[in-house]
């Protein structure tokens, strides 16, 4: 009896210990930290991870509250035509600002770095940089899309709105303050034929990128979903002119 | 019996750990300290068994008590902006080394005794 008791207790303790160790291993490997030799670097990385976690939590809260707000608005305006019209106006404005997910026909473009170092005809490339997607390329493509009448554009899930900037940050590109990297998936809503033609025609921007050997793929689609802008639009300086 | 229970406990624990949800990164530091404390208790228990003064009650309370106490101290340290967890790591790992040394010496002794017996036996046979 006594031995049985000891065995069961030890078993339960081993269970708790190994469960804790495995969970810890999983957490550490998931947060993909490489342990650095310097203590300061480690603590800084720790700090960043903690803030990121807090940000994610708050962001989930934000999404939930936006949903709640939407529901409350709907309920409040159910039996009132004037407020219903206002509600519709708010929805429309949010759509135009890029704060809601939108769908429609359009074009899906995938731009990816060519890492083979070979030209289209198999010869070695002189300037490897010409086969890499730069922030300028994305800017040019967006410009061409806007010129062709695109109504909503996103790159790798980042919606392009009126305050979006696309900058080069070393080997990554930053858009809306978020880091993205190759391959770039650009989704645009508009007339599929027009969008495709303006980029792929001889002399169009994608035509030149293909000539340079960048991996370019375009697809005209009947329906594509462009993600919502997931930041906060705030203005400090502009005012209405009286 | 005891060995079987330990092995089953370890396997079940690993399975539970694989399917359990992940700990938020903020709390993984506390879990790490608790694991170190628990490991220290385990090695202490093994060393005590070898010395034949193993007491289950002391072992269990040490196992859970040390883990919880170290978590609380780490939390307190974070509130006071002192890295108390460093002290906890030093103490627990130091004790772990001590216990491992005791275990090593015990088995070294056993091995040496067996060797000397063997040589005595072979000497007797030769005579």
PDB file of N, CA and C in Angstrom, chain A residues 3-24 26-28 30-31 33 39 45-46 49-50 53, chain B residues 1-2 5-6 9-10 12-14 16-26 28 31-32 35 38-39 42 54 56 59-60 63-64 78:
ATOM      1  N   UNK A   3       3.977   1.493  -0.845  1.00  0.00           N
ATOM      2  CA  UNK A   3       4.767   1.591  -2.067  1.00  0.00           C
ATOM      3  C   UNK A   3       3.902   2.109  -3.213  1.00  0.00           C
ATOM      4  N   UNK A   4       2.650   1.654  -3.229  1.00  0.00           N
ATOM      5  CA  UNK A   4       1.724   2.084  -4.281  1.00  0.00           C
ATOM      6  C   UNK A   4       1.513   3.591  -4.223  1.00  0.00           C
ATOM      7  N   UNK A   5       1.366   4.060  -2.974  1.00  0.00           N
ATOM      8  CA  UNK A   5       1.156   5.495  -2.773  1.00  0.00           C
ATOM      9  C   UNK A   5       2.344   6.288  -3.315  1.00  0.00           C
ATOM     10  N   UNK A   6       3.521   5.825  -2.960  1.00  0.00           N
ATOM     11  CA  UNK A   6       4.726   6.521  -3.416  1.00  0.00           C
ATOM     12  C   UNK A   6       4.765   6.530  -4.938  1.00  0.00           C
ATOM     13  N   UNK A   7       4.465   5.377  -5.543  1.00  0.00           N
ATOM     14  CA  UNK A   7       4.534   5.266  -6.997  1.00  0.00           C
ATOM     15  C   UNK A   7       3.581   6.244  -7.656  1.00  0.00           C
ATOM     16  N   UNK A   8       2.345   6.316  -7.122  1.00  0.00           N
ATOM     17  CA  UNK A   8       1.349   7.203  -7.732  1.00  0.00           C
ATOM     18  C   UNK A   8       1.781   8.661  -7.587  1.00  0.00           C
ATOM     19  N   UNK A   9       2.270   9.012  -6.390  1.00  0.00           N
ATOM     20  CA  UNK A   9       2.701  10.402  -6.186  1.00  0.00           C
ATOM     21  C   UNK A   9       3.827  10.760  -7.148  1.00  0.00           C
ATOM     22  N   UNK A  10       4.811   9.876  -7.232  1.00  0.00           N
ATOM     23  CA  UNK A  10       5.940  10.163  -8.115  1.00  0.00           C
ATOM     24  C   UNK A  10       5.467  10.271  -9.558  1.00  0.00           C
ATOM     25  N   UNK A  11       4.532   9.398  -9.954  1.00  0.00           N
ATOM     26  CA  UNK A  11       4.011   9.441 -11.321  1.00  0.00           C
ATOM     27  C   UNK A  11       3.357  10.775 -11.614  1.00  0.00           C
ATOM     28  N   UNK A  12       2.527  11.236 -10.678  1.00  0.00           N
ATOM     29  CA  UNK A  12       1.835  12.517 -10.888  1.00  0.00           C
ATOM     30  C   UNK A  12       2.843  13.653 -10.982  1.00  0.00           C
ATOM     31  N   UNK A  13       3.878  13.605 -10.135  1.00  0.00           N
ATOM     32  CA  UNK A  13       4.863  14.679 -10.173  1.00  0.00           C
ATOM     33  C   UNK A  13       5.635  14.671 -11.485  1.00  0.00           C
ATOM     34  N   UNK A  14       5.983  13.473 -11.954  1.00  0.00           N
ATOM     35  CA  UNK A  14       6.690  13.390 -13.229  1.00  0.00           C
ATOM     36  C   UNK A  14       5.801  13.936 -14.344  1.00  0.00           C
ATOM     37  N   UNK A  15       4.508  13.607 -14.249  1.00  0.00           N
ATOM     38  CA  UNK A  15       3.557  14.092 -15.260  1.00  0.00           C
ATOM     39  C   UNK A  15       3.570  15.618 -15.292  1.00  0.00           C
ATOM     40  N   UNK A  16       3.464  16.226 -14.105  1.00  0.00           N
ATOM     41  CA  UNK A  16       3.433  17.694 -14.053  1.00  0.00           C
ATOM     42  C   UNK A  16       4.729  18.270 -14.606  1.00  0.00           C
ATOM     43  N   UNK A  17       5.845  17.684 -14.200  1.00  0.00           N
ATOM     44  CA  UNK A  17       7.149  18.225 -14.604  1.00  0.00           C
ATOM     45  C   UNK A  17       7.334  18.141 -16.117  1.00  0.00           C
ATOM     46  N   UNK A  18       7.077  16.950 -16.689  1.00  0.00           N
ATOM     47  CA  UNK A  18       7.311  16.807 -18.134  1.00  0.00           C
ATOM     48  C   UNK A  18       6.325  17.668 -18.918  1.00  0.00           C
ATOM     49  N   UNK A  19       5.077  17.763 -18.421  1.00  0.00           N
ATOM     50  CA  UNK A  19       4.105  18.608 -19.130  1.00  0.00           C
ATOM     51  C   UNK A  19       4.610  20.049 -19.162  1.00  0.00           C
ATOM     52  N   UNK A  20       5.097  20.535 -18.003  1.00  0.00           N
ATOM     53  CA  UNK A  20       5.611  21.901 -17.939  1.00  0.00           C
ATOM     54  C   UNK A  20       6.790  22.073 -18.888  1.00  0.00           C
ATOM     55  N   UNK A  21       7.703  21.098 -18.874  1.00  0.00           N
ATOM     56  CA  UNK A  21       8.904  21.233 -19.712  1.00  0.00           C
ATOM     57  C   UNK A  21       8.509  21.282 -21.183  1.00  0.00           C
ATOM     58  N   UNK A  22       7.587  20.391 -21.589  1.00  0.00           N
ATOM     59  CA  UNK A  22       7.206  20.348 -23.006  1.00  0.00           C
ATOM     60  C   UNK A  22       6.512  21.649 -23.415  1.00  0.00           C
ATOM     61  N   UNK A  23       5.625  22.151 -22.523  1.00  0.00           N
ATOM     62  CA  UNK A  23       4.935  23.416 -22.846  1.00  0.00           C
ATOM     63  C   UNK A  23       5.950  24.540 -23.003  1.00  0.00           C
ATOM     64  N   UNK A  24       6.914  24.562 -22.078  1.00  0.00           N
ATOM     65  CA  UNK A  24       7.936  25.612 -22.128  1.00  0.00           C
ATOM     66  C   UNK A  24       8.744  25.510 -23.419  1.00  0.00           C
ATOM     67  N   UNK A  26       7.829  24.255 -26.207  1.00  0.00           N
ATOM     68  CA  UNK A  26       6.974  24.651 -27.326  1.00  0.00           C
ATOM     69  C   UNK A  26       6.898  26.175 -27.420  1.00  0.00           C
ATOM     70  N   UNK A  27       6.700  26.819 -26.252  1.00  0.00           N
ATOM     71  CA  UNK A  27       6.589  28.281 -26.241  1.00  0.00           C
ATOM     72  C   UNK A  27       7.865  28.916 -26.762  1.00  0.00           C
ATOM     73  N   UNK A  28       8.994  28.406 -26.258  1.00  0.00           N
ATOM     74  CA  UNK A  28      10.271  29.022 -26.640  1.00  0.00           C
ATOM     75  C   UNK A  28      10.533  28.826 -28.124  1.00  0.00           C
ATOM     76  N   UNK A  30       8.366  28.450 -30.402  1.00  0.00           N
ATOM     77  CA  UNK A  30       7.396  29.206 -31.193  1.00  0.00           C
ATOM     78  C   UNK A  30       7.758  30.684 -31.294  1.00  0.00           C
ATOM     79  N   UNK A  31       8.354  31.211 -30.229  1.00  0.00           N
ATOM     80  CA  UNK A  31       8.701  32.632 -30.268  1.00  0.00           C
ATOM     81  C   UNK A  31      10.015  32.843 -31.007  1.00  0.00           C
ATOM     82  N   UNK A  33      13.240  32.628 -30.759  1.00  0.00           N
ATOM     83  CA  UNK A  33      14.339  33.454 -30.301  1.00  0.00           C
ATOM     84  C   UNK A  33      15.602  32.620 -30.336  1.00  0.00           C
ATOM     85  N   UNK A  39      23.607  39.581 -22.510  1.00  0.00           N
ATOM     86  CA  UNK A  39      22.414  39.628 -21.670  1.00  0.00           C
ATOM     87  C   UNK A  39      21.486  40.756 -22.118  1.00  0.00           C
ATOM     88  N   UNK A  45      15.238  41.754 -26.547  1.00  0.00           N
ATOM     89  CA  UNK A  45      14.377  40.921 -27.390  1.00  0.00           C
ATOM     90  C   UNK A  45      13.149  40.486 -26.598  1.00  0.00           C
ATOM     91  N   UNK A  46      13.405  40.167 -25.325  1.00  0.00           N
ATOM     92  CA  UNK A  46      12.301  39.809 -24.423  1.00  0.00           C
ATOM     93  C   UNK A  46      11.254  40.898 -24.406  1.00  0.00           C
ATOM     94  N   UNK A  49       9.233  41.113 -27.565  1.00  0.00           N
ATOM     95  CA  UNK A  49       8.236  40.039 -27.666  1.00  0.00           C
ATOM     96  C   UNK A  49       7.050  40.319 -26.757  1.00  0.00           C
ATOM     97  N   UNK A  50       7.351  40.848 -25.560  1.00  0.00           N
ATOM     98  CA  UNK A  50       6.262  41.126 -24.629  1.00  0.00           C
ATOM     99  C   UNK A  50       5.357  42.220 -25.171  1.00  0.00           C
ATOM    100  N   UNK A  53       3.187  40.917 -27.880  1.00  0.00           N
ATOM    101  CA  UNK A  53       2.065  40.139 -27.351  1.00  0.00           C
ATOM    102  C   UNK A  53       0.961  41.066 -26.855  1.00  0.00           C
TER     103      UNK A  53
ATOM    104  N   UNK B   1       7.788  -1.149  -9.900  1.00  0.00           N
ATOM    105  CA  UNK B   1       6.518  -0.445  -9.653  1.00  0.00           C
ATOM    106  C   UNK B   1       6.709   1.064  -9.726  1.00  0.00           C
ATOM    107  N   UNK B   2       7.670   1.553  -8.922  1.00  0.00           N
ATOM    108  CA  UNK B   2       7.910   2.998  -8.896  1.00  0.00           C
ATOM    109  C   UNK B   2       8.453   3.465 -10.236  1.00  0.00           C
ATOM    110  N   UNK B   5       5.724   3.681 -12.776  1.00  0.00           N
ATOM    111  CA  UNK B   5       4.889   4.863 -12.551  1.00  0.00           C
ATOM    112  C   UNK B   5       5.579   6.106 -13.085  1.00  0.00           C
ATOM    113  N   UNK B   6       6.904   6.207 -12.856  1.00  0.00           N
ATOM    114  CA  UNK B   6       7.648   7.388 -13.321  1.00  0.00           C
ATOM    115  C   UNK B   6       7.621   7.465 -14.844  1.00  0.00           C
ATOM    116  N   UNK B   9       4.202   8.370 -16.078  1.00  0.00           N
ATOM    117  CA  UNK B   9       3.973   9.787 -15.787  1.00  0.00           C
ATOM    118  C   UNK B   9       4.665  10.674 -16.802  1.00  0.00           C
ATOM    119  N   UNK B  10       5.923  10.327 -17.130  1.00  0.00           N
ATOM    120  CA  UNK B  10       6.689  11.148 -18.085  1.00  0.00           C
ATOM    121  C   UNK B  10       6.014  11.138 -19.453  1.00  0.00           C
ATOM    122  N   UNK B  12       2.871  10.377 -20.289  1.00  0.00           N
ATOM    123  CA  UNK B  12       1.583  11.090 -20.249  1.00  0.00           C
ATOM    124  C   UNK B  12       1.803  12.593 -20.202  1.00  0.00           C
ATOM    125  N   UNK B  13       2.790  13.029 -19.398  1.00  0.00           N
ATOM    126  CA  UNK B  13       3.080  14.444 -19.279  1.00  0.00           C
ATOM    127  C   UNK B  13       3.492  15.032 -20.611  1.00  0.00           C
ATOM    128  N   UNK B  14       4.343  14.298 -21.353  1.00  0.00           N
ATOM    129  CA  UNK B  14       4.795  14.792 -22.650  1.00  0.00           C
ATOM    130  C   UNK B  14       3.614  14.928 -23.597  1.00  0.00           C
ATOM    131  N   UNK B  16       0.416  15.317 -22.815  1.00  0.00           N
ATOM    132  CA  UNK B  16      -0.416  16.449 -22.389  1.00  0.00           C
ATOM    133  C   UNK B  16       0.230  17.758 -22.801  1.00  0.00           C
ATOM    134  N   UNK B  17       1.559  17.835 -22.608  1.00  0.00           N
ATOM    135  CA  UNK B  17       2.273  19.064 -22.949  1.00  0.00           C
ATOM    136  C   UNK B  17       2.167  19.391 -24.421  1.00  0.00           C
ATOM    137  N   UNK B  18       2.215  18.347 -25.271  1.00  0.00           N
ATOM    138  CA  UNK B  18       2.150  18.600 -26.720  1.00  0.00           C
ATOM    139  C   UNK B  18       0.787  19.159 -27.097  1.00  0.00           C
ATOM    140  N   UNK B  19      -0.269  18.633 -26.445  1.00  0.00           N
ATOM    141  CA  UNK B  19      -1.609  19.089 -26.834  1.00  0.00           C
ATOM    142  C   UNK B  19      -2.103  20.285 -26.026  1.00  0.00           C
ATOM    143  N   UNK B  20      -1.342  20.667 -24.980  1.00  0.00           N
ATOM    144  CA  UNK B  20      -1.781  21.793 -24.153  1.00  0.00           C
ATOM    145  C   UNK B  20      -1.566  23.095 -24.918  1.00  0.00           C
ATOM    146  N   UNK B  21      -2.349  24.123 -24.593  1.00  0.00           N
ATOM    147  CA  UNK B  21      -2.131  25.422 -25.245  1.00  0.00           C
ATOM    148  C   UNK B  21      -0.805  26.025 -24.795  1.00  0.00           C
ATOM    149  N   UNK B  22      -0.291  26.951 -25.605  1.00  0.00           N
ATOM    150  CA  UNK B  22       0.988  27.550 -25.285  1.00  0.00           C
ATOM    151  C   UNK B  22       0.845  28.607 -24.205  1.00  0.00           C
ATOM    152  N   UNK B  23       1.914  28.792 -23.434  1.00  0.00           N
ATOM    153  CA  UNK B  23       1.911  29.836 -22.412  1.00  0.00           C
ATOM    154  C   UNK B  23       2.255  31.151 -23.094  1.00  0.00           C
ATOM    155  N   UNK B  24       1.598  32.257 -22.741  1.00  0.00           N
ATOM    156  CA  UNK B  24       2.011  33.543 -23.290  1.00  0.00           C
ATOM    157  C   UNK B  24       3.464  33.810 -22.941  1.00  0.00           C
ATOM    158  N   UNK B  25       4.163  34.502 -23.841  1.00  0.00           N
ATOM    159  CA  UNK B  25       5.603  34.681 -23.639  1.00  0.00           C
ATOM    160  C   UNK B  25       5.901  35.399 -22.334  1.00  0.00           C
ATOM    161  N   UNK B  26       4.993  36.275 -21.892  1.00  0.00           N
ATOM    162  CA  UNK B  26       5.214  37.030 -20.661  1.00  0.00           C
ATOM    163  C   UNK B  26       5.382  36.097 -19.466  1.00  0.00           C
ATOM    164  N   UNK B  28       6.267  32.797 -19.642  1.00  0.00           N
ATOM    165  CA  UNK B  28       7.140  31.641 -19.846  1.00  0.00           C
ATOM    166  C   UNK B  28       8.366  31.722 -18.943  1.00  0.00           C
ATOM    167  N   UNK B  31       7.421  30.044 -15.707  1.00  0.00           N
ATOM    168  CA  UNK B  31       7.358  28.595 -15.882  1.00  0.00           C
ATOM    169  C   UNK B  31       8.763  28.010 -15.871  1.00  0.00           C
ATOM    170  N   UNK B  32       9.699  28.732 -16.506  1.00  0.00           N
ATOM    171  CA  UNK B  32      11.077  28.244 -16.564  1.00  0.00           C
ATOM    172  C   UNK B  32      11.649  28.116 -15.160  1.00  0.00           C
ATOM    173  N   UNK B  35      10.214  25.169 -13.417  1.00  0.00           N
ATOM    174  CA  UNK B  35      10.791  23.916 -13.898  1.00  0.00           C
ATOM    175  C   UNK B  35      12.145  23.670 -13.243  1.00  0.00           C
ATOM    176  N   UNK B  38      11.614  22.536  -9.712  1.00  0.00           N
ATOM    177  CA  UNK B  38      11.108  21.167  -9.645  1.00  0.00           C
ATOM    178  C   UNK B  38      12.210  20.170  -9.962  1.00  0.00           C
ATOM    179  N   UNK B  39      13.035  20.501 -10.954  1.00  0.00           N
ATOM    180  CA  UNK B  39      14.142  19.611 -11.317  1.00  0.00           C
ATOM    181  C   UNK B  39      15.097  19.456 -10.137  1.00  0.00           C
ATOM    182  N   UNK B  42      13.747  17.028  -7.802  1.00  0.00           N
ATOM    183  CA  UNK B  42      13.854  15.653  -8.289  1.00  0.00           C
ATOM    184  C   UNK B  42      15.245  15.101  -8.013  1.00  0.00           C
ATOM    185  N   UNK B  54      15.137   9.086   2.344  1.00  0.00           N
ATOM    186  CA  UNK B  54      14.101   9.680   1.503  1.00  0.00           C
ATOM    187  C   UNK B  54      12.801   9.774   2.275  1.00  0.00           C
ATOM    188  N   UNK B  56       8.853  10.999   1.633  1.00  0.00           N
ATOM    189  CA  UNK B  56       7.924  11.391   0.572  1.00  0.00           C
ATOM    190  C   UNK B  56       7.312  12.761   0.848  1.00  0.00           C
ATOM    191  N   UNK B  59       9.663  15.476   0.124  1.00  0.00           N
ATOM    192  CA  UNK B  59       9.877  15.538  -1.329  1.00  0.00           C
ATOM    193  C   UNK B  59       8.730  16.277  -2.016  1.00  0.00           C
ATOM    194  N   UNK B  60       7.492  15.867  -1.713  1.00  0.00           N
ATOM    195  CA  UNK B  60       6.332  16.465  -2.395  1.00  0.00           C
ATOM    196  C   UNK B  60       6.204  17.945  -2.067  1.00  0.00           C
ATOM    197  N   UNK B  63       8.867  19.845  -3.823  1.00  0.00           N
ATOM    198  CA  UNK B  63       8.624  19.909  -5.272  1.00  0.00           C
ATOM    199  C   UNK B  63       7.684  21.062  -5.606  1.00  0.00           C
ATOM    200  N   UNK B  64       6.496  21.035  -4.969  1.00  0.00           N
ATOM    201  CA  UNK B  64       5.507  22.071  -5.308  1.00  0.00           C
ATOM    202  C   UNK B  64       5.820  23.382  -4.614  1.00  0.00           C
ATOM    203  N   UNK B  78      10.125  41.248 -10.148  1.00  0.00           N
ATOM    204  CA  UNK B  78       9.743  42.063 -11.297  1.00  0.00           C
ATOM    205  C   UNK B  78       9.061  43.357 -10.844  1.00  0.00           C
TER     206      UNK B  78
END
